C-alpha positions as a Python dict, from the first residue, in 0.01 Angstrom:
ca = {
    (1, 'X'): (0, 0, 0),
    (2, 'X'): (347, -52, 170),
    (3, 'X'): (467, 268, 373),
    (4, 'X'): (845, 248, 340),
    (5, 'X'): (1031, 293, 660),
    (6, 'X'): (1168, 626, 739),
    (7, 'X'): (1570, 632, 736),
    (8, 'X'): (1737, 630, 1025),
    (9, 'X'): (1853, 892, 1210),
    (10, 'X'): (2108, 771, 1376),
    (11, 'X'): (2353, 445, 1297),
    (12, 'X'): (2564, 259, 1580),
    (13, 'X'): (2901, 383, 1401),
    (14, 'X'): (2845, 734, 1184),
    (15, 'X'): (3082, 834, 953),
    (16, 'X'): (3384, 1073, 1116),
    (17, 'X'): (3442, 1396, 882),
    (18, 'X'): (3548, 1644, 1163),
    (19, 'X'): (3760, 1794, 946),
    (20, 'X'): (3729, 1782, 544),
    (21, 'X'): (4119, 1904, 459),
    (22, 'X'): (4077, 2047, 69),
    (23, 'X'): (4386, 2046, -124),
    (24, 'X'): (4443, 2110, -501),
    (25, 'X'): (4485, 1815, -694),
    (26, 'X'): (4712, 2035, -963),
    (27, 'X'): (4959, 2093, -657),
    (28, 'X'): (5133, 1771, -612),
    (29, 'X'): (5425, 1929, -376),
    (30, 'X'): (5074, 1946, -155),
    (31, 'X'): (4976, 1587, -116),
    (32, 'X'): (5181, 1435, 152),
    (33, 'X'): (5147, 1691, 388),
    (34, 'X'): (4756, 1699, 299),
    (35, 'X'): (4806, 1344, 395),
    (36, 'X'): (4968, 1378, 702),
    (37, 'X'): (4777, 1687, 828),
    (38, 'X'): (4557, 1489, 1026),
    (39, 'X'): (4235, 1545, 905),
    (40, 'X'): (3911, 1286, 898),
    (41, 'X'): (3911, 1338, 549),
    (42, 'X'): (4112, 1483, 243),
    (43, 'X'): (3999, 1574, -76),
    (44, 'X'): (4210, 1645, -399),
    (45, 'X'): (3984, 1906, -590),
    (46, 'X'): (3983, 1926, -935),
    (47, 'X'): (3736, 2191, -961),
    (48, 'X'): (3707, 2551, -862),
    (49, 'X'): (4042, 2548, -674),
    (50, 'X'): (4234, 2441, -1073),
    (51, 'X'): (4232, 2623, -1311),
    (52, 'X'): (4007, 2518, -1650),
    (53, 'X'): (4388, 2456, -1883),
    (54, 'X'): (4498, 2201, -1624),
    (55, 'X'): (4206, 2011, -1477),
    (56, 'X'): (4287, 1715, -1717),
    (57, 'X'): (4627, 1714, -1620),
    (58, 'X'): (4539, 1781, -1228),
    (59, 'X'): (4298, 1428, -1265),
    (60, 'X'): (4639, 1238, -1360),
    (61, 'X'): (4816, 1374, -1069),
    (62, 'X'): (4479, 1316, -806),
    (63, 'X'): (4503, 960, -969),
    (64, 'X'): (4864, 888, -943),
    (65, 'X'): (4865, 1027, -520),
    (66, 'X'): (4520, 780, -475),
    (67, 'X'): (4751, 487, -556),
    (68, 'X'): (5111, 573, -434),
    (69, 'X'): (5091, 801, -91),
    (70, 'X'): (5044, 677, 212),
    (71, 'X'): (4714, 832, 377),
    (72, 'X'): (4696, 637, 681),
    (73, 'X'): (4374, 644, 876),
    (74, 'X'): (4228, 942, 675),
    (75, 'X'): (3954, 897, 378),
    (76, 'X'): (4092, 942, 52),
    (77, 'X'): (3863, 1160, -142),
    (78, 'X'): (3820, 1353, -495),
    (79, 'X'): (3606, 1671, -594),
    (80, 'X'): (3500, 1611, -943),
    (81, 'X'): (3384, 1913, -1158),
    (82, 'X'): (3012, 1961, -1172),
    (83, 'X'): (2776, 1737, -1384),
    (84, 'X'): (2693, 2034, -1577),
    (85, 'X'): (3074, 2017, -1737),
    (86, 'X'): (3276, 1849, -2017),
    (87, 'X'): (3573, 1697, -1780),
    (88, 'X'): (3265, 1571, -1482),
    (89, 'X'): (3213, 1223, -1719),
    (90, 'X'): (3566, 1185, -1728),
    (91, 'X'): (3697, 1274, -1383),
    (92, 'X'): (3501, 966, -1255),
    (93, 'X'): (3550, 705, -1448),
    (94, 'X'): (3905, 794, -1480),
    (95, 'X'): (3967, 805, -1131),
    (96, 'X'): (3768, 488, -1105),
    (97, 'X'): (3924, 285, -1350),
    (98, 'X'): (4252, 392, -1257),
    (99, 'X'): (4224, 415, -887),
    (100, 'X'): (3889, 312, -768),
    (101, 'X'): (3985, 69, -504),
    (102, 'X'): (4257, 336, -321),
    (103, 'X'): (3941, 588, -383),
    (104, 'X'): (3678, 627, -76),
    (105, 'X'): (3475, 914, -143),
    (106, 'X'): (3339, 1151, -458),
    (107, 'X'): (3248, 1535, -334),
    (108, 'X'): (2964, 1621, -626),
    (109, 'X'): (3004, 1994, -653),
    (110, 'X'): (2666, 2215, -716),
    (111, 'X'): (2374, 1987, -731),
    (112, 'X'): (2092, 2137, -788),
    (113, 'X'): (1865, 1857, -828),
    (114, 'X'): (1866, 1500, -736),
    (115, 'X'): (1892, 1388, -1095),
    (116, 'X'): (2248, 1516, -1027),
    (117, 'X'): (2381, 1270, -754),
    (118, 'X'): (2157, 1007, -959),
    (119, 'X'): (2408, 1032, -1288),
    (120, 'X'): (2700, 989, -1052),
    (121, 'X'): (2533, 719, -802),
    (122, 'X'): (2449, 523, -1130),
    (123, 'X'): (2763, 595, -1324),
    (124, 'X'): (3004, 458, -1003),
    (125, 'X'): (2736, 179, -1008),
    (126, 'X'): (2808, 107, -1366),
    (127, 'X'): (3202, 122, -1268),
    (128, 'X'): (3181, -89, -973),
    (129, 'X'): (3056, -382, -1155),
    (130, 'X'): (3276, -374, -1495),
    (131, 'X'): (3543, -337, -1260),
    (132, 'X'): (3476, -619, -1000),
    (133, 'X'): (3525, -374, -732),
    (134, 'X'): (3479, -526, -398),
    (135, 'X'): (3378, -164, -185),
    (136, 'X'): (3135, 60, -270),
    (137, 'X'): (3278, 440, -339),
    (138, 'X'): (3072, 670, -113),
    (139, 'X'): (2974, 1070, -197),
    (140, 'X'): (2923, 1362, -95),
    (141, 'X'): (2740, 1606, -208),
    (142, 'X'): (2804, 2032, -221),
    (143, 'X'): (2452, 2245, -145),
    (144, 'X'): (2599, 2569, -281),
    (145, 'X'): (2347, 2711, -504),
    (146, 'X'): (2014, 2840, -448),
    (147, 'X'): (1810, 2542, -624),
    (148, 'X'): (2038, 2316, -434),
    (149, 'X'): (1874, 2468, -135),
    (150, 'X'): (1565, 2452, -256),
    (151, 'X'): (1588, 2095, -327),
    (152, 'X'): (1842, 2000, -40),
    (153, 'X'): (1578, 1715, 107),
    (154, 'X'): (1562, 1510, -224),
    (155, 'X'): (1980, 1579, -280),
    (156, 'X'): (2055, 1440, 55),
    (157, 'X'): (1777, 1091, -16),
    (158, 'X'): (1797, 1011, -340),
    (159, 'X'): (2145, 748, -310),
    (160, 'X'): (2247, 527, -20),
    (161, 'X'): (2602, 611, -107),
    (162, 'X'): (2585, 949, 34),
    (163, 'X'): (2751, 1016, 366),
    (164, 'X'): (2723, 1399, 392),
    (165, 'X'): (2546, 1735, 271),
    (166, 'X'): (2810, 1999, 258),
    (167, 'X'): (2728, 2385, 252),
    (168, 'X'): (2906, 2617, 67),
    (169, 'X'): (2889, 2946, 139),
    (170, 'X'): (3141, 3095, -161),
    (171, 'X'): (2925, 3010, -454),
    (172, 'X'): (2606, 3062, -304),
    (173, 'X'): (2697, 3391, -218),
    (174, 'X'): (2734, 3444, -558),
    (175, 'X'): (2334, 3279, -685),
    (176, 'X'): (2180, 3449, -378),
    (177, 'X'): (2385, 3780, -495),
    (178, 'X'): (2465, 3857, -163),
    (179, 'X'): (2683, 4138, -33),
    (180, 'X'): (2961, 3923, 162),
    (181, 'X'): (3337, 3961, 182),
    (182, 'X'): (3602, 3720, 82),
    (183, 'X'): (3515, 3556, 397),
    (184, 'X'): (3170, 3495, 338),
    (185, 'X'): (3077, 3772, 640),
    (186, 'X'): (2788, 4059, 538),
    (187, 'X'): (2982, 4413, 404),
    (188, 'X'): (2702, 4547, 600),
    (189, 'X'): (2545, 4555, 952),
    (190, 'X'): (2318, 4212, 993),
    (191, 'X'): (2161, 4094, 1338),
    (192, 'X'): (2223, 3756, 1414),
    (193, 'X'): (2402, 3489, 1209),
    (194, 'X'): (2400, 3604, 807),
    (195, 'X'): (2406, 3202, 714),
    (196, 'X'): (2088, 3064, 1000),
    (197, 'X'): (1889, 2954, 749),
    (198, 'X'): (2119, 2768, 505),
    (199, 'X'): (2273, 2625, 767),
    (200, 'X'): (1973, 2471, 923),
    (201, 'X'): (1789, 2382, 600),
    (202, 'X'): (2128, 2174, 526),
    (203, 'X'): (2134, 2027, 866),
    (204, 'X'): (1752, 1921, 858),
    (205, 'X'): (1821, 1769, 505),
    (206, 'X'): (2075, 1584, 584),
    (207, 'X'): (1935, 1427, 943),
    (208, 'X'): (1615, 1353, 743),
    (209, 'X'): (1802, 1140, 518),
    (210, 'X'): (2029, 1003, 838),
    (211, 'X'): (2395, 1146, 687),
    (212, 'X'): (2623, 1379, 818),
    (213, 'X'): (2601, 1817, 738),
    (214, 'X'): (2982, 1961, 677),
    (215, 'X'): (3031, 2336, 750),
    (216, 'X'): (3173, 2578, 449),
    (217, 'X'): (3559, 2680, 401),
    (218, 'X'): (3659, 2985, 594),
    (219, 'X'): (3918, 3113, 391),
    (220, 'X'): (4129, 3319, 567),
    (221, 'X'): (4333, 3126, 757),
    (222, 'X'): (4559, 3318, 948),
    (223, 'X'): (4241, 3408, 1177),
    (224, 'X'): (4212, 3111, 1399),
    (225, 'X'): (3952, 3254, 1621),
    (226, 'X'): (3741, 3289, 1319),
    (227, 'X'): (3714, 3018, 1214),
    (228, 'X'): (3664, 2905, 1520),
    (229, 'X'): (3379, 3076, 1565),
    (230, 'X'): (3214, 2992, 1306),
    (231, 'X'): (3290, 2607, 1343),
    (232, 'X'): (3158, 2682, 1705),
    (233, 'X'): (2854, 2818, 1514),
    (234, 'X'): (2798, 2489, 1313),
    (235, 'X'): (2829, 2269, 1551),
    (236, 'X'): (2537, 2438, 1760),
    (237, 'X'): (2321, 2350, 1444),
    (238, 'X'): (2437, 1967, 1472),
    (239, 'X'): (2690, 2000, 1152),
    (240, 'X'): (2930, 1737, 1261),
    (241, 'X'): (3227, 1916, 1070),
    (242, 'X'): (3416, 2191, 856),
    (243, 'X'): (3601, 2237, 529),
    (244, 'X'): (3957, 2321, 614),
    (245, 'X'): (4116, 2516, 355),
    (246, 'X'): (4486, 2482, 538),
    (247, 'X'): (4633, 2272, 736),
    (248, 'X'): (4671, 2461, 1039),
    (249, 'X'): (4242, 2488, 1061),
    (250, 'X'): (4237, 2066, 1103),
    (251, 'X'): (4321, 2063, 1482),
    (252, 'X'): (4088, 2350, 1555),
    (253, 'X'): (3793, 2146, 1372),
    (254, 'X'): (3898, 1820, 1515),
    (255, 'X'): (3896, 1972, 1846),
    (256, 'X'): (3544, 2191, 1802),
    (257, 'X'): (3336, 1900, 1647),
    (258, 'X'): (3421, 1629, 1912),
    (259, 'X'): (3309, 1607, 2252),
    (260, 'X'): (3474, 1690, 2552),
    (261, 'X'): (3582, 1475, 2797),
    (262, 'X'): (3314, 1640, 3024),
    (263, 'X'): (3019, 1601, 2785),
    (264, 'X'): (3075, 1190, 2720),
    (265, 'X'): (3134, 1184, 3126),
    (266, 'X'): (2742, 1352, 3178),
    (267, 'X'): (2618, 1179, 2901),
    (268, 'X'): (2742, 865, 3041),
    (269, 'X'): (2593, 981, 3372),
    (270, 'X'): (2275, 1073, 3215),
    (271, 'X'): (2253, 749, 3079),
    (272, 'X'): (2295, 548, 3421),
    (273, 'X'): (2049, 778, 3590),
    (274, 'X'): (1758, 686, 3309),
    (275, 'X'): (1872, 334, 3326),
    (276, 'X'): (1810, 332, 3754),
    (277, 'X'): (1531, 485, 3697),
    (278, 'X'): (1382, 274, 3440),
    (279, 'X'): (1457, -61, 3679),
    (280, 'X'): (1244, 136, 3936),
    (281, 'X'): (925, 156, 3696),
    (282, 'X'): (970, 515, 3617),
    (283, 'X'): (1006, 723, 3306),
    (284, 'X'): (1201, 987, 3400),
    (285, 'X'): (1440, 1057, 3674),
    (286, 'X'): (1602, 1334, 3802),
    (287, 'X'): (1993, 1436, 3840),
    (288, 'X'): (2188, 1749, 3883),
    (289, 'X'): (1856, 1927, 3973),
    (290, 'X'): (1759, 1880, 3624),
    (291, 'X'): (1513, 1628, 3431),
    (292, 'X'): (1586, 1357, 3256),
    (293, 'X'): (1348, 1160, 3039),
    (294, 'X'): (1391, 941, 2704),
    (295, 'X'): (1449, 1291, 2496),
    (296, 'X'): (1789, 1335, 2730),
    (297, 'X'): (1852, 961, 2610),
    (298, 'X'): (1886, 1005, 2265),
    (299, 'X'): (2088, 1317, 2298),
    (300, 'X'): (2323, 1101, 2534),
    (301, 'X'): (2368, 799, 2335),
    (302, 'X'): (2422, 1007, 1994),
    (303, 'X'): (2720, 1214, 2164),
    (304, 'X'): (2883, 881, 2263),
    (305, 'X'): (2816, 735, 1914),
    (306, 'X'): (3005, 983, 1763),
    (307, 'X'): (3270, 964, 2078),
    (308, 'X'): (3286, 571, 2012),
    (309, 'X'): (3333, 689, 1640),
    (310, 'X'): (3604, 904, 1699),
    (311, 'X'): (3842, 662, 1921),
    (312, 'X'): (3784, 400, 1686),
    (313, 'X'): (3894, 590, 1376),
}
């Protein structure tokens, strides 16, 4: 029997979603400042930030700023209601038919199994060919329930579309039933940080599979600092960006989830070091007082994949 290869966990050019600006596609006063905010990536939601009476009429508006504002450099993306819902069928192949080829990305709110990125994945597939569509329409994918948790490894494998696992703290608040304020922070005294685990199980899910994790929204955001903090907090984990619920959280994000000039100039150092030391017949060298072997390697050359990724965007 064939052993399939493992993914990989690493690509020469990863995806850039630093920032994941989310703006409500019934709002269309919103869009071109959305658009100009300078985020990696904006999404138009046309679930939980619409209310239910105008989601069909929040699709024609998502729809109408795909195909006539100008979003520059940044991805162009759409949260559809959950599969679980009457408008979920019709939110993609709307937005498809009417503006798949301005269209980059899907967010797929509350999986909770993989079947659920399947009906999408197979769906766009579906769309894609009727339509002669020449580029494939990428997702991602919100972990924000407690099966989605439970099942976060198959979410994050089951398509080749998928370019990120995104935690959501607000709604799985709610399925764990956990006593959190409007900011997702414990309403009582908790050592540590409340979110460890969900955070890592979403970060090993989505490495395994060889995509990108995305932080939760912080909603308040006339607290900088905290949300900077708890960016800060994510990107320890190796989350490689946040949900920005305003405009004035992008450049905090942007600025948290890329790598200083000082970190590309040691990992560039660390780099030549192995390199020297490799001509020489060794395995590992030393510099700085410190050792570095093949383990200090792959930490060096991710960091300036996703430096290379960033100027290039």
């Amino acid at each position: 029997m064939t052993v399939p290869a493992a993914p990989s966990l690493r690509s020469p050019r990863p995806p850039v979603r630093r920032s994941e600006l989310a703006t409500p596609a019934s709002n269309d006063r919103m869009f071109a400042k959305a658009a100009g905010a300078g985020a990696d990536m904006v999404f138009l939601d046309l679930e939980d930030a619409v209310a239910p009476a105008f989601r069909e009429s929040a699709r024609a508006k998502a729809i109408a700023a795909l195909n006539e504002i100008d979003w520059g450099t940044t991805v162009r993306a759409v949260r559809i209601n959950g599969v679980d819902t009457h408008w979920c069928h019709d939110d993609v192949i709307d937005l498809v038919e009417q503006a798949g080829a301005n269209l980059d990305t899907i967010v797929v709110p509350k999986a909770t199994s993989a079947r659920d990125v399947w009906f999408v994945d197979t769906l766009l597939t579906q769309l894609e060919r009727k339509l002669g569509l020449e580029r494939r329409i990428r997702l991602e994918v919100l972990i924000e329930n407690v099966a989605g948790l439970a099942h976060a490894e198959e979410i994050a494998t089951v398509s080749d579309r998928l370019d990120a696992l995104i935690f959501g703290a607000g709604d799985f608040s709610v399925s764990l039933g956990a006593r959190v304020d409007t900011n997702f922070v414990p309403t009582v005294d908790y050592p540590g940080d409340f979110w460890h685990h969900a955070r890592s199980t979403v970060a090993v899910a989505a490495r395994i599979a060889g995509v990108l994790a995305i932080d939760a929204p912080y909603p308040d955001y006339r607290d900088p600092e905290g949300y900077r903090r708890e960016a800060t907090r994510a990107s320890a984990l190796g989350f490689s960006g946040k949900w920005a619920i305003h405009p004035s959280q992008v450049a905090i994000a942007n600025e948290v989830f890329s790598p200083t000039p000082a970190e590309v100039e040691h990992a560039r150092r660390t780099l030549e070091a192995y390199r020297e030391a490799e001509r020489n017949g060794l395995g590992a060298t030393g510099m700085d007082g410190k050792l570095v072997d093949a383990a200090h390697v792959k930490l060096a050359e991710e960091l300036l994949a996703r430096a290379d990724g960033i100027e290039a965007r």
